[in-house]
Short mmCIF file of C-alpha atoms in Angstrom, two decimals:
data_model
loop_
_atom_site.label_atom_id
_atom_site.label_comp_id
_atom_site.label_asym_id
_atom_site.label_seq_id
_atom_site.Cartn_x
_atom_site.Cartn_y
_atom_site.Cartn_z
CA MET A 1 -12.08 21.61 12.58
CA LYS A 2 -9.80 24.48 11.57
CA ALA A 3 -6.76 22.18 11.46
CA TYR A 4 -8.56 19.69 9.23
CA SER A 5 -9.74 22.49 6.93
CA LEU A 6 -6.25 23.91 6.56
CA LEU A 7 -4.86 20.45 5.81
CA LEU A 8 -7.54 19.82 3.22
CA ILE A 9 -6.97 23.19 1.55
CA PHE A 10 -3.22 22.54 1.48
CA LEU A 11 -3.68 19.15 -0.13
CA LEU A 12 -6.14 20.41 -2.72
CA ASN A 13 -3.99 23.37 -3.71
CA THR A 14 -0.47 22.00 -3.59
CA CYS A 15 -0.72 18.25 -3.93
CA LEU A 16 -0.80 15.92 -6.78
CA VAL A 17 -2.57 16.14 -10.04
CA PHE A 18 -2.87 12.37 -10.01
CA SER A 19 -4.56 10.08 -7.53
CA GLN A 20 -2.80 7.21 -5.84
CA LYS A 21 -5.12 4.70 -7.47
CA GLU A 22 -3.33 5.19 -10.76
CA SER A 23 -0.83 2.77 -9.23
CA ALA A 24 -3.49 0.28 -8.08
CA ASN A 25 -2.48 -2.49 -10.51
CA TRP A 26 0.99 -3.90 -11.11
CA TYR A 27 2.13 -6.30 -13.83
CA PHE A 28 5.67 -7.67 -13.74
CA GLY A 29 7.83 -10.80 -13.93
CA GLU A 30 6.48 -13.92 -15.64
CA ASN A 31 2.74 -13.16 -16.05
CA ALA A 32 2.66 -11.92 -12.45
CA GLY A 33 0.55 -9.11 -11.08
CA VAL A 34 -0.89 -7.58 -7.92
CA SER A 35 -3.94 -5.40 -7.32
CA PHE A 36 -4.05 -2.90 -4.46
CA LYS A 37 -7.71 -1.88 -4.92
CA THR A 38 -8.64 -3.71 -1.71
CA ASN A 39 -7.07 -3.50 1.75
CA SER A 40 -4.64 -6.34 1.02
CA PRO A 41 -2.75 -7.02 -2.24
CA VAL A 42 -4.55 -9.58 -4.41
CA PRO A 43 -2.73 -11.63 -7.09
CA LEU A 44 -3.59 -10.84 -10.71
CA LEU A 45 -3.53 -13.90 -12.95
CA ASN A 46 -4.44 -12.35 -16.30
CA GLY A 47 -1.21 -10.53 -17.22
CA LYS A 48 0.51 -11.21 -20.54
CA LEU A 49 3.77 -9.50 -19.72
CA VAL A 50 6.96 -11.56 -19.34
CA THR A 51 10.03 -9.57 -18.32
CA SER A 52 13.15 -10.02 -16.24
CA GLU A 53 13.27 -6.43 -15.09
CA GLY A 54 11.68 -3.28 -16.52
CA CYS A 55 7.90 -2.83 -16.74
CA ALA A 56 5.23 -0.18 -16.19
CA THR A 57 1.50 -0.13 -15.46
CA ILE A 58 -1.12 2.62 -15.28
CA SER A 59 -4.71 2.68 -13.98
CA ASP A 60 -7.43 5.31 -13.89
CA PRO A 61 -8.23 7.44 -10.79
CA ASN A 62 -10.66 4.74 -9.64
CA GLY A 63 -8.04 2.02 -9.84
CA ASN A 64 -9.23 0.41 -13.07
CA LEU A 65 -6.47 -0.90 -15.32
CA LEU A 66 -5.73 1.14 -18.46
CA PHE A 67 -2.62 -0.49 -20.00
CA TYR A 68 0.82 -1.89 -19.21
CA THR A 69 4.14 -2.50 -20.96
CA ASP A 70 7.59 -4.04 -20.75
CA GLY A 71 9.00 -1.12 -22.73
CA VAL A 72 8.71 -3.05 -26.01
CA THR A 73 5.05 -4.15 -26.24
CA VAL A 74 1.93 -2.42 -24.89
CA TRP A 75 -1.13 -4.36 -23.70
CA ASP A 76 -4.52 -2.70 -23.24
CA ARG A 77 -6.93 -3.18 -20.31
CA MET A 78 -8.28 -6.35 -21.92
CA HIS A 79 -4.73 -7.72 -22.16
CA ASN A 80 -4.59 -7.46 -25.92
CA VAL A 81 -1.60 -5.96 -27.70
CA MET A 82 -2.45 -2.49 -28.97
CA PRO A 83 -2.50 -2.45 -32.82
CA ASN A 84 0.49 -0.07 -32.94
CA GLY A 85 1.78 -1.20 -29.58
CA GLU A 86 4.81 -3.20 -30.61
CA GLY A 87 8.35 -2.16 -31.41
CA LEU A 88 8.93 0.33 -28.59
CA LEU A 89 12.62 0.84 -27.90
CA GLY A 90 12.91 -0.42 -24.34
CA HIS A 91 14.29 -3.80 -23.31
CA SER A 92 13.02 -6.50 -20.95
CA SER A 93 16.45 -6.69 -19.33
CA SER A 94 16.74 -2.95 -18.76
CA THR A 95 16.39 -2.10 -15.05
CA GLU A 96 13.74 0.57 -15.63
CA SER A 97 12.71 -0.21 -19.19
CA ALA A 98 9.53 1.87 -19.07
CA LEU A 99 7.80 4.64 -17.12
CA ILE A 100 4.26 5.87 -17.85
CA ILE A 101 3.43 9.56 -17.40
CA PRO A 102 -0.15 10.91 -17.77
CA LYS A 103 -0.18 14.03 -19.94
CA PRO A 104 -1.16 17.00 -17.74
CA GLY A 105 -4.57 18.37 -18.65
CA SER A 106 -5.67 15.25 -20.53
CA LYS A 107 -7.71 12.27 -19.36
CA SER A 108 -6.91 10.10 -22.36
CA ARG A 109 -3.27 10.72 -23.29
CA PHE A 110 -0.16 9.24 -21.72
CA TYR A 111 3.54 9.11 -22.45
CA ILE A 112 5.58 5.92 -22.21
CA PHE A 113 9.25 6.68 -21.61
CA THR A 114 11.49 3.77 -22.57
CA ILE A 115 15.15 2.96 -21.93
CA ASP A 116 17.05 0.41 -23.95
CA GLN A 117 19.54 -2.01 -22.44
CA PRO A 118 22.80 -0.16 -23.19
CA SER A 119 24.90 -3.16 -24.17
CA TYR A 120 26.91 -3.21 -27.35
CA PHE A 121 26.72 -6.31 -29.53
CA LEU A 122 28.16 -5.39 -32.92
CA LYS A 123 26.51 -8.27 -34.80
CA GLU A 124 23.19 -8.47 -32.97
CA ARG A 125 22.63 -4.80 -32.20
CA PRO A 126 23.98 -2.27 -34.68
CA ALA A 127 22.68 0.57 -32.52
CA ILE A 128 21.66 1.28 -28.95
CA ASN A 129 18.41 3.19 -28.72
CA GLY A 130 18.86 5.12 -25.45
CA VAL A 131 15.89 7.10 -24.07
CA ASN A 132 12.73 7.54 -26.13
CA TYR A 133 9.05 8.25 -25.57
CA SER A 134 5.77 7.34 -27.25
CA GLU A 135 2.25 8.68 -26.79
CA VAL A 136 -0.79 6.54 -25.99
CA ASP A 137 -4.25 7.90 -26.79
CA LEU A 138 -7.03 5.94 -25.10
CA ALA A 139 -9.56 7.44 -27.51
CA LEU A 140 -8.06 5.32 -30.30
CA ASN A 141 -8.85 1.67 -31.08
CA ASN A 142 -12.51 1.93 -30.03
CA GLY A 143 -11.57 3.26 -26.64
CA PHE A 144 -8.99 0.59 -25.83
CA GLY A 145 -6.09 2.86 -26.74
CA ASP A 146 -3.21 2.80 -29.16
CA ILE A 147 0.16 4.42 -29.83
CA VAL A 148 -0.14 7.66 -31.81
CA ASP A 149 1.63 7.07 -35.15
CA SER A 150 3.32 10.45 -35.20
CA VAL A 151 4.54 10.22 -31.60
CA LYS A 152 6.22 6.84 -31.43
CA ASN A 153 9.83 6.28 -30.36
CA ILE A 154 10.69 9.97 -30.20
CA HIS A 155 14.35 10.11 -29.27
CA LEU A 156 15.62 12.17 -26.34
CA VAL A 157 19.29 13.15 -26.28
CA THR A 158 20.88 12.24 -22.93
CA TYR A 159 24.50 12.22 -24.08
CA ASN A 160 27.11 14.23 -25.93
CA ALA A 161 26.50 13.29 -29.56
CA ASN A 162 30.00 14.45 -30.47
CA ASP A 163 31.65 12.04 -28.06
CA PHE A 164 32.20 8.56 -29.57
CA LEU A 165 31.73 6.62 -26.33
CA GLU A 166 28.65 8.56 -25.23
CA ASN A 167 27.07 8.41 -28.68
CA LYS A 168 27.52 4.63 -28.70
CA TYR A 169 25.87 3.89 -25.33
CA LYS A 170 23.53 6.89 -24.96
CA SER A 171 22.10 6.12 -21.51
CA THR A 172 21.99 3.97 -18.41
CA GLU A 173 18.97 1.85 -17.40
CA LYS A 174 17.66 4.44 -14.94
CA ILE A 175 14.63 6.74 -15.00
CA THR A 176 12.30 8.26 -12.41
CA ALA A 177 9.64 10.97 -12.13
CA VAL A 178 8.16 13.40 -9.63
CA THR A 179 5.56 16.16 -9.70
CA HIS A 180 6.82 19.70 -10.31
CA SER A 181 6.38 22.13 -7.42
CA ASP A 182 3.65 23.84 -9.49
CA GLY A 183 1.44 20.82 -8.78
CA SER A 184 0.61 20.07 -12.42
CA SER A 185 3.78 19.46 -14.45
CA ILE A 186 6.04 16.42 -14.06
CA TRP A 187 9.80 16.05 -14.09
CA VAL A 188 11.17 12.90 -15.75
CA THR A 189 14.80 12.41 -14.76
CA THR A 190 17.46 10.03 -16.04
CA TYR A 191 21.26 9.74 -15.69
CA PHE A 192 24.34 9.07 -17.85
CA MET A 193 28.12 9.45 -17.28
CA ASP A 194 28.22 12.30 -14.71
CA ARG A 195 25.01 14.08 -15.63
CA PHE A 196 21.36 14.05 -14.65
CA TYR A 197 18.86 14.98 -17.37
CA SER A 198 15.44 16.30 -16.27
CA PHE A 199 12.70 16.59 -18.91
CA LEU A 200 9.60 18.65 -18.19
CA VAL A 201 6.21 17.19 -19.12
CA ASP A 202 3.41 19.77 -19.04
CA PHE A 203 0.23 20.75 -20.88
CA ALA A 204 2.26 21.30 -24.05
CA GLY A 205 3.73 17.79 -23.94
CA VAL A 206 7.32 16.64 -23.49
CA ASN A 207 9.98 19.34 -23.58
CA SER A 208 12.92 17.70 -25.37
CA ASN A 209 15.40 20.26 -23.99
CA PRO A 210 16.44 18.87 -20.60
CA ILE A 211 17.74 20.56 -17.51
CA ILE A 212 21.26 19.13 -17.17
CA SER A 213 23.00 18.79 -13.81
CA THR A 214 26.66 17.74 -13.74
CA VAL A 215 27.71 15.90 -10.58
CA GLN A 216 30.98 14.71 -9.05
CA GLN A 217 30.63 10.98 -9.71
CA LEU A 218 31.58 9.80 -13.22
CA VAL A 219 30.42 6.31 -14.21
CA LYS A 220 31.52 5.30 -17.69
CA PRO A 221 30.11 2.36 -19.69
CA VAL A 222 31.87 -0.82 -18.58
CA LEU A 223 31.45 -4.09 -20.51
CA ASN A 224 31.70 -7.54 -19.00
CA ASP A 225 32.66 -10.69 -20.92
CA ASP A 226 29.10 -11.00 -22.28
CA GLY A 227 29.13 -7.50 -23.73
CA ALA A 228 26.72 -6.10 -21.13
CA ASN A 229 27.25 -2.61 -19.75
CA ILE A 230 27.28 -3.51 -16.05
CA SER A 231 27.68 0.10 -14.90
CA ALA A 232 24.20 0.89 -16.24
CA ILE A 233 22.37 -1.53 -13.92
CA GLY A 234 20.43 -0.35 -10.85
CA TYR A 235 17.45 1.82 -9.91
CA LEU A 236 17.00 5.58 -9.71
CA LYS A 237 14.34 7.10 -7.43
CA ILE A 238 13.26 10.58 -6.31
CA SER A 239 11.76 10.96 -2.84
CA PRO A 240 7.97 11.50 -2.75
CA ASN A 241 8.46 15.06 -1.46
CA GLY A 242 10.73 15.87 -4.41
CA LYS A 243 13.71 16.87 -2.24
CA LYS A 244 16.14 13.94 -2.63
CA ILE A 245 17.24 11.61 -5.41
CA ALA A 246 19.11 8.32 -4.91
CA ILE A 247 20.93 6.25 -7.51
CA ALA A 248 22.20 2.67 -7.37
CA HIS A 249 25.26 1.93 -9.52
CA SER A 250 25.52 -1.86 -9.40
CA SER A 251 29.10 -1.61 -10.70
CA THR A 252 31.49 1.20 -11.53
CA THR A 253 34.42 -0.93 -12.77
CA VAL A 254 34.86 -4.42 -14.22
CA GLY A 255 37.57 -5.47 -11.78
CA SER A 256 38.95 -9.02 -11.97
CA PRO A 257 38.16 -12.48 -10.58
CA ARG A 258 40.68 -11.82 -7.84
CA THR A 259 39.19 -8.56 -6.62
CA GLY A 260 35.60 -9.27 -7.61
CA ARG A 261 34.06 -7.14 -10.34
CA LYS A 262 30.79 -7.12 -8.41
CA LYS A 263 32.21 -5.17 -5.50
CA SER A 264 32.61 -1.77 -7.12
CA GLY A 265 29.02 -0.55 -6.90
CA LYS A 266 27.76 2.52 -5.07
CA VAL A 267 24.61 4.18 -3.79
CA LEU A 268 24.77 7.96 -4.01
CA LEU A 269 22.34 10.47 -2.52
CA TYR A 270 21.75 13.94 -3.97
CA ASN A 271 19.51 16.93 -3.40
CA TYR A 272 16.69 17.35 -5.90
CA ASN A 273 14.86 20.59 -6.67
CA ASN A 274 11.40 19.87 -8.06
CA SER A 275 10.97 23.55 -8.92
CA ASN A 276 13.68 23.50 -11.59
CA GLY A 277 14.64 19.81 -12.02
CA ARG A 278 18.21 20.35 -10.85
CA VAL A 279 20.34 17.87 -8.92
CA SER A 280 23.06 19.04 -6.52
CA GLY A 281 25.36 17.84 -3.76
CA GLN A 282 26.55 14.28 -3.42
CA GLU A 283 26.83 11.85 -0.53
CA ASP A 284 28.32 8.39 -0.95
CA ILE A 285 26.24 6.23 1.37
CA LEU A 286 27.29 2.75 0.17
CA SER A 287 30.51 1.66 -1.58
CA GLY A 288 32.26 -1.59 -2.43
CA ALA A 289 28.92 -3.27 -3.02
CA TYR A 290 26.47 -4.44 -5.69
CA PRO A 291 23.24 -2.48 -5.04
CA TYR A 292 20.16 -2.83 -7.21
CA GLY A 293 16.79 -1.71 -5.80
CA ILE A 294 16.16 1.55 -3.95
CA GLU A 295 13.06 3.23 -2.54
CA PHE A 296 12.15 6.07 -0.19
CA SER A 297 9.66 5.78 2.64
CA PRO A 298 6.29 7.56 2.21
CA ASN A 299 7.44 10.37 4.51
CA SER A 300 10.69 10.73 2.47
CA LYS A 301 12.83 10.42 5.61
CA LEU A 302 14.18 6.91 5.07
CA LEU A 303 15.83 5.20 2.12
CA TYR A 304 15.88 1.43 1.53
CA VAL A 305 18.46 -0.39 -0.59
CA THR A 306 18.78 -4.02 -1.76
CA ASN A 307 22.34 -5.22 -2.20
CA ASN A 308 23.90 -8.47 -3.44
CA VAL A 309 27.04 -9.87 -1.85
CA PHE A 310 29.47 -11.92 -3.99
CA ASP A 311 32.69 -13.76 -3.20
CA GLU A 312 36.01 -13.16 -4.98
CA SER A 313 34.94 -15.43 -7.83
CA ASP A 314 31.75 -13.41 -8.32
CA MET A 315 29.57 -16.18 -6.89
CA PHE A 316 26.45 -15.07 -5.00
CA VAL A 317 26.74 -15.34 -1.20
CA GLU A 318 23.74 -13.43 0.20
CA SER A 319 21.79 -10.20 -0.12
CA ASN A 320 21.05 -7.36 2.27
CA LEU A 321 18.21 -4.96 2.81
CA PHE A 322 19.60 -1.70 4.19
CA GLN A 323 17.81 1.31 5.68
CA TYR A 324 19.22 4.86 5.83
CA ASN A 325 18.00 8.03 7.51
CA VAL A 326 18.37 10.71 4.81
CA GLU A 327 17.84 13.47 7.39
CA ASN A 328 20.95 12.39 9.31
CA THR A 329 23.94 14.75 9.03
CA ASN A 330 25.96 11.67 8.00
CA VAL A 331 23.55 9.44 6.09
CA ALA A 332 26.07 6.62 5.57
CA SER A 333 26.53 6.24 9.33
CA SER A 334 22.79 5.78 9.84
CA LYS A 335 22.75 2.46 7.96
CA LYS A 336 20.72 -0.32 9.55
CA VAL A 337 20.64 -3.91 8.32
CA ILE A 338 16.97 -4.86 8.05
CA SER A 339 17.54 -8.29 6.54
CA THR A 340 20.23 -10.69 5.32
CA THR A 341 18.86 -13.45 3.14
CA GLN A 342 19.35 -15.88 0.25
CA ASN A 343 16.92 -13.85 -1.87
CA ILE A 344 18.47 -12.11 -4.86
CA ALA A 345 18.38 -8.32 -4.45
CA GLY A 346 15.42 -7.15 -6.54
CA ALA A 347 13.43 -3.96 -7.01
CA LEU A 348 11.80 -2.02 -4.18
CA GLN A 349 8.54 -0.21 -4.90
CA LEU A 350 6.22 1.85 -2.73
CA ALA A 351 2.51 1.03 -3.03
CA ILE A 352 -0.71 2.90 -2.24
CA ASP A 353 -1.13 0.94 1.00
CA GLY A 354 1.94 2.76 2.36
CA LYS A 355 4.10 -0.37 2.26
CA ILE A 356 7.23 -1.09 0.22
CA TYR A 357 7.30 -4.32 -1.78
CA ARG A 358 10.42 -6.20 -2.80
CA ALA A 359 10.98 -8.41 -5.83
CA GLY A 360 13.59 -11.13 -6.01
CA TYR A 361 13.83 -14.87 -5.47
CA ARG A 362 15.92 -17.57 -3.86
CA VAL A 363 19.27 -17.93 -5.58
CA GLY A 364 19.29 -20.78 -8.10
CA LEU A 365 15.54 -20.70 -8.73
CA GLY A 366 15.52 -17.96 -11.37
CA SER A 367 12.14 -16.66 -10.20
CA GLY A 368 9.95 -16.54 -7.10
CA LEU A 369 6.30 -17.17 -6.28
CA GLU A 370 6.03 -14.36 -3.73
CA LEU A 371 6.94 -10.76 -3.02
CA SER A 372 8.48 -9.57 0.24
CA VAL A 373 7.17 -6.49 2.05
CA ILE A 374 8.28 -3.73 4.42
CA ASN A 375 5.07 -3.20 6.39
CA PHE A 376 5.90 0.06 8.18
CA PRO A 377 8.58 1.78 6.08
CA ASN A 378 8.33 5.08 8.00
CA ASN A 379 9.65 3.28 11.11
CA THR A 380 13.34 2.82 11.80
CA GLY A 381 15.14 -0.48 12.24
CA ASN A 382 13.19 -3.60 13.07
CA ALA A 383 10.08 -1.50 13.70
CA SER A 384 9.76 -1.29 9.89
CA SER A 385 8.55 -4.92 10.08
CA TYR A 386 10.09 -6.65 7.07
CA SER A 387 8.34 -9.87 6.00
CA GLU A 388 10.07 -12.03 3.41
CA ASN A 389 8.35 -14.06 0.67
CA SER A 390 4.98 -13.38 2.30
CA ILE A 391 2.84 -11.98 -0.54
CA SER A 392 1.55 -14.79 -2.75
CA LEU A 393 1.41 -14.25 -6.50
CA GLY A 394 -1.09 -17.05 -7.04
CA GLY A 395 1.39 -19.30 -8.82
CA ARG A 396 2.81 -16.57 -11.05
CA LYS A 397 6.51 -15.71 -10.87
CA ALA A 398 8.38 -12.59 -9.85
CA LYS A 399 11.79 -11.82 -11.32
CA LEU A 400 13.83 -8.70 -10.48
CA GLY A 401 11.70 -5.75 -11.56
CA LEU A 402 8.57 -3.97 -10.32
CA PRO A 403 6.69 -1.14 -12.09
CA PRO A 404 7.77 2.41 -11.15
CA PHE A 405 5.39 5.36 -10.89
CA ILE A 406 5.46 9.12 -10.43
CA GLN A 407 6.92 9.15 -6.94
CA SER A 408 4.79 12.05 -5.69
CA ILE A 409 1.56 10.07 -5.79
CA PHE A 410 2.70 8.29 -2.63
CA LEU A 411 3.34 11.50 -0.69
CA TYR A 412 0.05 11.69 1.21
CA THR A 413 -2.11 8.90 2.51
CA PHE A 414 -4.98 10.14 4.67
CA ASP A 415 -8.64 9.47 5.46
CA TYR A 416 -10.94 12.41 6.03
CA GLU A 417 -14.44 12.35 7.42
CA PHE A 418 -16.68 15.23 8.43
CA THR A 419 -16.89 13.83 11.96
CA CYS A 420 -16.35 17.24 13.51
CA LEU A 421 -18.77 19.16 11.28
CA GLY A 422 -20.53 21.73 13.43
CA ASP A 423 -18.13 21.43 16.38
CA GLN A 424 -16.24 24.39 17.80
#
């Protein structure tokens, strides 16, 4: 009984301000969705969102949907567009176009962080919007919520405004969040060039003065023939325990048809300090690749990566699902191949059932009718039990993206009953 009591006290005093059920509903892809309110994921067929990549969803502590977004439009729990819920500065083809953060100390206010697609089309796009945030107040619009007029598309500086190149592109497509070590505030972290920017969200709101960490790896904006910044693509995730941060750079150079421009990507692993938002150290765990999705196991000991393989003409060959032990003294050497498949490498996202779900689809189809799943992500190698294209979406279609959440909400999954009440 004493051990259970100590565990319960620890969880109540140091754990998360937010319950896991805030991630109970997902909307993504082409009108696709999944609910995790029951023991098994159930398809949601009522979503209005259509996006290739970035999206975000939030539910209440009981798992009831509140709202969702593609980073441009916000839909309420009845799947209607909020009156002021259009014109956010994300992009449906931005890897992590949106991330929703509940405001600490409030039950009705939330922040939507958005990231634009940092591509530069002089005629179509006179400016790139970078990182911004907007505030949703669920008390507005008769309780269905709306964007607060005075807190819409508030710009956050994640670049050197005096540098022409940085001022032009402003950001990558990467953003993640984790609970502060104080148990109430949240760190929202993004990346650009060779710097991580961590913004504190607390009872006072969003602190626009970030903690900046400069790291060894420099990744400059790199345009392909279509004008897209290919070095911006790929996910960023912090481990649930707030100690590690991993970043997928799908490309770091353009290259050429002979060498393959889609063979210059990297996955880098860093230390993260959730007491001060700082990033340090660097370990190159995958190079000469085209990584996209990344996710940590619930116990924060393992890291999963999806990676596309292309030939010298940049034609898709296959994709891999890799697993790494981040506690290994040489993380790169711990790599295990969990799967090699014809599925495009899509997002990886941890869910409240303790499993990691994978987006993607068979090459040539453009979308898929199922998600794949890692059933036991805390287990190494084949014991992780990867099952491909096994989670039906009820006829709806997945693309590449899945909604991210505050990573810390997946830290603890436990059931507690007073079965030993009164025992010695």
